[in-house]
Amino acid sequence: KAGVTQTPRYLIKTRGQQVTLSCSPISGHRSVSWYQQTPGQGLQFLFEYFSETQRNKGNFPGRFSGRQFSNSRSEMNVSTLELGDSALYLCASSLKVGGDEQYFGPGTRLTVT
Amino acid sequence: GNSVTQMEGPVTLSEEAFLTINCTYTATGYPSLFWYVQYPGEGLQLLLKATKADDKGSNKGFEATYRKETTSFHLEKGSVQVSDSAVYFCALVQGGSEKLVFGKGMKLTVNP
C-alpha cells in the first residue's frame, strides 16, 4: 500500500506570493492533518480534516487555509507569504479520528525569500 | 492546555549503549501517547504507542510504558545502533481529535 505522498517536495517562493501544497493520504484513510515544523517552534498543528470537513484548527493566522476533497486528498494554501513561513510542512493521514495512528508524508520544504 | 515535555539533547552515544529519553505530559483525561522518529531528510515515522495506563508500547527494540501516576512515557532501548541516529519526538493526542501535541524533539547520534 502506498504511503502518504506530498507534492511538491521542495518549493521556493517570494514574500507576498501564495502557495498551495498537496497531500494524498493512504488509500482508505479519511482523516488528514497538517503540521508545520520549524527549528524554533518545533512541530505545530495547523488543521485536520475528515470527510471534507475541517474538524480542528491550530493557532495560525487566516493566511493559512486548507480543504479536503471527496477522494480525501487535501490541500493547504498560504497567502501573502512571509519569511517566517519558511518551514517543513507535514501531512498525516489516519483511518479514523480519535487517537488512531497517524502516518506522515515526507513533507514539503517551503523556503520564502 | 495539553503539553509534552521531553529531553531535548542533542545526545551522542556509542553503539550498544543504553538509551533513555524522558517524556512527561500534561493533559486532562486520558490521552494516547506516541513516540515518533524522524530520520534526516524524512517525515515522521510512528515508533510506538500506548493508549491507556500501564500499556507498554514496543518496536525495533524500543520500549515505553504509559505511567499515569507520574504522567510519563519514557523511551528506552537496551543497545543502540548507528542506524538509530535520528530525532525522537514524544507526542499525545486526546479527545476524539487528531491533533498531535509534540515535544520539542531530541536529536540522537550514535557513533560506531
PDB file of N, CA and C in Angstrom, chain A residues 15-63:
ATOM      1  N   ARG A  15       8.356  36.567  -0.842  1.00  0.00           N
ATOM      2  CA  ARG A  15       7.424  37.240   0.073  1.00  0.00           C
ATOM      3  C   ARG A  15       6.260  37.853  -0.693  1.00  0.00           C
ATOM      4  N   GLY A  16       5.073  37.687  -0.146  1.00  0.00           N
ATOM      5  CA  GLY A  16       3.881  38.254  -0.760  1.00  0.00           C
ATOM      6  C   GLY A  16       3.163  37.315  -1.712  1.00  0.00           C
ATOM      7  N   GLN A  17       3.868  36.278  -2.172  1.00  0.00           N
ATOM      8  CA  GLN A  17       3.223  35.314  -3.056  1.00  0.00           C
ATOM      9  C   GLN A  17       2.338  34.372  -2.248  1.00  0.00           C
ATOM     10  N   GLN A  18       1.617  33.530  -2.969  1.00  0.00           N
ATOM     11  CA  GLN A  18       0.840  32.500  -2.294  1.00  0.00           C
ATOM     12  C   GLN A  18       1.319  31.122  -2.761  1.00  0.00           C
ATOM     13  N   VAL A  19       0.987  30.102  -2.005  1.00  0.00           N
ATOM     14  CA  VAL A  19       1.447  28.765  -2.342  1.00  0.00           C
ATOM     15  C   VAL A  19       0.370  27.743  -1.980  1.00  0.00           C
ATOM     16  N   THR A  20       0.304  26.682  -2.758  1.00  0.00           N
ATOM     17  CA  THR A  20      -0.621  25.581  -2.478  1.00  0.00           C
ATOM     18  C   THR A  20       0.169  24.292  -2.403  1.00  0.00           C
ATOM     19  N   LEU A  21      -0.017  23.572  -1.318  1.00  0.00           N
ATOM     20  CA  LEU A  21       0.649  22.289  -1.117  1.00  0.00           C
ATOM     21  C   LEU A  21      -0.399  21.187  -1.159  1.00  0.00           C
ATOM     22  N   SER A  22       0.005  20.029  -1.651  1.00  0.00           N
ATOM     23  CA  SER A  22      -0.937  18.941  -1.823  1.00  0.00           C
ATOM     24  C   SER A  22      -0.528  17.710  -1.019  1.00  0.00           C
ATOM     25  N   CYS A  23      -1.529  16.981  -0.570  1.00  0.00           N
ATOM     26  CA  CYS A  23      -1.302  15.771   0.215  1.00  0.00           C
ATOM     27  C   CYS A  23      -2.286  14.691  -0.225  1.00  0.00           C
ATOM     28  N   SER A  24      -1.761  13.511  -0.548  1.00  0.00           N
ATOM     29  CA  SER A  24      -2.618  12.371  -0.859  1.00  0.00           C
ATOM     30  C   SER A  24      -2.460  11.344   0.252  1.00  0.00           C
ATOM     31  N   PRO A  25      -3.521  11.049   0.975  1.00  0.00           N
ATOM     32  CA  PRO A  25      -3.402  10.126   2.110  1.00  0.00           C
ATOM     33  C   PRO A  25      -3.293   8.683   1.642  1.00  0.00           C
ATOM     34  N   ILE A  26      -3.016   7.823   2.571  1.00  0.00           N
ATOM     35  CA  ILE A  26      -3.011   6.391   2.307  1.00  0.00           C
ATOM     36  C   ILE A  26      -4.414   5.983   1.873  1.00  0.00           C
ATOM     37  N   SER A  27      -4.485   5.096   0.898  1.00  0.00           N
ATOM     38  CA  SER A  27      -5.773   4.652   0.390  1.00  0.00           C
ATOM     39  C   SER A  27      -6.658   4.127   1.524  1.00  0.00           C
ATOM     40  N   GLY A  28      -7.892   4.651   1.579  1.00  0.00           N
ATOM     41  CA  GLY A  28      -8.821   4.245   2.629  1.00  0.00           C
ATOM     42  C   GLY A  28      -8.821   5.147   3.841  1.00  0.00           C
ATOM     43  N   HIS A  29      -7.780   5.956   3.982  1.00  0.00           N
ATOM     44  CA  HIS A  29      -7.732   6.895   5.111  1.00  0.00           C
ATOM     45  C   HIS A  29      -8.571   8.119   4.787  1.00  0.00           C
ATOM     46  N   ARG A  30      -9.391   8.534   5.747  1.00  0.00           N
ATOM     47  CA  ARG A  30     -10.277   9.659   5.518  1.00  0.00           C
ATOM     48  C   ARG A  30      -9.920  10.891   6.334  1.00  0.00           C
ATOM     49  N   SER A  31      -8.985  10.740   7.240  1.00  0.00           N
ATOM     50  CA  SER A  31      -8.587  11.871   8.083  1.00  0.00           C
ATOM     51  C   SER A  31      -7.219  12.368   7.646  1.00  0.00           C
ATOM     52  N   VAL A  32      -7.103  13.666   7.464  1.00  0.00           N
ATOM     53  CA  VAL A  32      -5.833  14.286   7.074  1.00  0.00           C
ATOM     54  C   VAL A  32      -5.562  15.467   7.998  1.00  0.00           C
ATOM     55  N   SER A  33      -4.340  15.516   8.492  1.00  0.00           N
ATOM     56  CA  SER A  33      -3.916  16.639   9.344  1.00  0.00           C
ATOM     57  C   SER A  33      -2.665  17.261   8.765  1.00  0.00           C
ATOM     58  N   TRP A  34      -2.471  18.522   9.068  1.00  0.00           N
ATOM     59  CA  TRP A  34      -1.293  19.258   8.588  1.00  0.00           C
ATOM     60  C   TRP A  34      -0.536  19.828   9.784  1.00  0.00           C
ATOM     61  N   TYR A  35       0.800  19.808   9.661  1.00  0.00           N
ATOM     62  CA  TYR A  35       1.669  20.344  10.699  1.00  0.00           C
ATOM     63  C   TYR A  35       2.764  21.185  10.054  1.00  0.00           C
ATOM     64  N   GLN A  36       3.203  22.186  10.809  1.00  0.00           N
ATOM     65  CA  GLN A  36       4.340  22.995  10.389  1.00  0.00           C
ATOM     66  C   GLN A  36       5.511  22.678  11.305  1.00  0.00           C
ATOM     67  N   GLN A  37       6.677  22.434  10.714  1.00  0.00           N
ATOM     68  CA  GLN A  37       7.864  22.145  11.522  1.00  0.00           C
ATOM     69  C   GLN A  37       8.936  23.187  11.252  1.00  0.00           C
ATOM     70  N   THR A  38       9.340  23.890  12.288  1.00  0.00           N
ATOM     71  CA  THR A  38      10.430  24.860  12.198  1.00  0.00           C
ATOM     72  C   THR A  38      11.420  24.612  13.321  1.00  0.00           C
ATOM     73  N   PRO A  39      12.678  25.015  13.142  1.00  0.00           N
ATOM     74  CA  PRO A  39      13.669  24.809  14.218  1.00  0.00           C
ATOM     75  C   PRO A  39      13.279  25.519  15.511  1.00  0.00           C
ATOM     76  N   GLY A  40      12.670  26.679  15.395  1.00  0.00           N
ATOM     77  CA  GLY A  40      12.350  27.457  16.588  1.00  0.00           C
ATOM     78  C   GLY A  40      11.110  26.998  17.323  1.00  0.00           C
ATOM     79  N   GLN A  41      10.068  26.697  16.589  1.00  0.00           N
ATOM     80  CA  GLN A  41       8.770  26.359  17.182  1.00  0.00           C
ATOM     81  C   GLN A  41       8.485  24.867  17.225  1.00  0.00           C
ATOM     82  N   GLY A  42       9.323  24.082  16.583  1.00  0.00           N
ATOM     83  CA  GLY A  42       9.069  22.645  16.570  1.00  0.00           C
ATOM     84  C   GLY A  42       7.888  22.303  15.676  1.00  0.00           C
ATOM     85  N   LEU A  43       7.168  21.258  16.067  1.00  0.00           N
ATOM     86  CA  LEU A  43       6.022  20.786  15.290  1.00  0.00           C
ATOM     87  C   LEU A  43       4.750  21.406  15.833  1.00  0.00           C
ATOM     88  N   GLN A  44       4.050  22.109  14.963  1.00  0.00           N
ATOM     89  CA  GLN A  44       2.812  22.764  15.373  1.00  0.00           C
ATOM     90  C   GLN A  44       1.669  22.345  14.471  1.00  0.00           C
ATOM     91  N   PHE A  45       0.545  22.084  15.098  1.00  0.00           N
ATOM     92  CA  PHE A  45      -0.646  21.643  14.394  1.00  0.00           C
ATOM     93  C   PHE A  45      -1.284  22.802  13.636  1.00  0.00           C
ATOM     94  N   LEU A  46      -1.622  22.530  12.378  1.00  0.00           N
ATOM     95  CA  LEU A  46      -2.293  23.544  11.561  1.00  0.00           C
ATOM     96  C   LEU A  46      -3.797  23.311  11.511  1.00  0.00           C
ATOM     97  N   PHE A  47      -4.204  22.176  10.953  1.00  0.00           N
ATOM     98  CA  PHE A  47      -5.624  21.818  10.911  1.00  0.00           C
ATOM     99  C   PHE A  47      -5.782  20.346  10.566  1.00  0.00           C
ATOM    100  N   GLU A  48      -7.029  19.862  10.794  1.00  0.00           N
ATOM    101  CA  GLU A  48      -7.348  18.484  10.446  1.00  0.00           C
ATOM    102  C   GLU A  48      -8.675  18.462   9.703  1.00  0.00           C
ATOM    103  N   TYR A  49      -8.762  17.493   8.805  1.00  0.00           N
ATOM    104  CA  TYR A  49      -9.967  17.320   8.013  1.00  0.00           C
ATOM    105  C   TYR A  49     -10.423  15.869   8.075  1.00  0.00           C
ATOM    106  N   PHE A  50     -11.720  15.706   8.062  1.00  0.00           N
ATOM    107  CA  PHE A  50     -12.317  14.377   7.975  1.00  0.00           C
ATOM    108  C   PHE A  50     -13.569  14.495   7.136  1.00  0.00           C
ATOM    109  N   SER A  51     -13.652  13.661   6.117  1.00  0.00           N
ATOM    110  CA  SER A  51     -14.810  13.686   5.216  1.00  0.00           C
ATOM    111  C   SER A  51     -15.131  15.106   4.757  1.00  0.00           C
ATOM    112  N   GLU A  52     -14.111  15.786   4.292  1.00  0.00           N
ATOM    113  CA  GLU A  52     -14.213  17.105   3.672  1.00  0.00           C
ATOM    114  C   GLU A  52     -14.568  18.215   4.659  1.00  0.00           C
ATOM    115  N   THR A  53     -14.601  17.916   5.942  1.00  0.00           N
ATOM    116  CA  THR A  53     -14.946  18.914   6.951  1.00  0.00           C
ATOM    117  C   THR A  53     -13.744  19.211   7.834  1.00  0.00           C
ATOM    118  N   GLN A  54     -13.504  20.491   8.066  1.00  0.00           N
ATOM    119  CA  GLN A  54     -12.427  20.850   8.984  1.00  0.00           C
ATOM    120  C   GLN A  54     -12.917  20.623  10.410  1.00  0.00           C
ATOM    121  N   ARG A  55     -12.196  19.771  11.142  1.00  0.00           N
ATOM    122  CA  ARG A  55     -12.638  19.406  12.478  1.00  0.00           C
ATOM    123  C   ARG A  55     -11.922  20.198  13.571  1.00  0.00           C
ATOM    124  N   ASN A  56     -10.738  20.654  13.247  1.00  0.00           N
ATOM    125  CA  ASN A  56      -9.950  21.321  14.275  1.00  0.00           C
ATOM    126  C   ASN A  56      -8.955  22.228  13.589  1.00  0.00           C
ATOM    127  N   LYS A  57      -8.615  23.321  14.255  1.00  0.00           N
ATOM    128  CA  LYS A  57      -7.691  24.281  13.655  1.00  0.00           C
ATOM    129  C   LYS A  57      -6.728  24.750  14.725  1.00  0.00           C
ATOM    130  N   GLY A  58      -5.461  24.885  14.359  1.00  0.00           N
ATOM    131  CA  GLY A  58      -4.449  25.370  15.283  1.00  0.00           C
ATOM    132  C   GLY A  58      -4.419  26.892  15.308  1.00  0.00           C
ATOM    133  N   ASN A  59      -3.448  27.422  16.034  1.00  0.00           N
ATOM    134  CA  ASN A  59      -3.346  28.870  16.222  1.00  0.00           C
ATOM    135  C   ASN A  59      -2.485  29.513  15.150  1.00  0.00           C
ATOM    136  N   PHE A  60      -2.975  29.512  13.966  1.00  0.00           N
ATOM    137  CA  PHE A  60      -2.281  30.148  12.851  1.00  0.00           C
ATOM    138  C   PHE A  60      -3.194  31.224  12.264  1.00  0.00           C
ATOM    139  N   PRO A  61      -2.571  32.247  11.661  1.00  0.00           N
ATOM    140  CA  PRO A  61      -3.399  33.316  11.082  1.00  0.00           C
ATOM    141  C   PRO A  61      -4.233  32.818   9.918  1.00  0.00           C
ATOM    142  N   GLY A  62      -5.203  33.640   9.542  1.00  0.00           N
ATOM    143  CA  GLY A  62      -6.115  33.271   8.476  1.00  0.00           C
ATOM    144  C   GLY A  62      -5.471  33.105   7.117  1.00  0.00           C
ATOM    145  N   ARG A  63      -4.205  33.522   7.003  1.00  0.00           N
ATOM    146  CA  ARG A  63      -3.491  33.324   5.730  1.00  0.00           C
ATOM    147  C   ARG A  63      -3.301  31.833   5.432  1.00  0.00           C
TER     148      ARG A  63
END
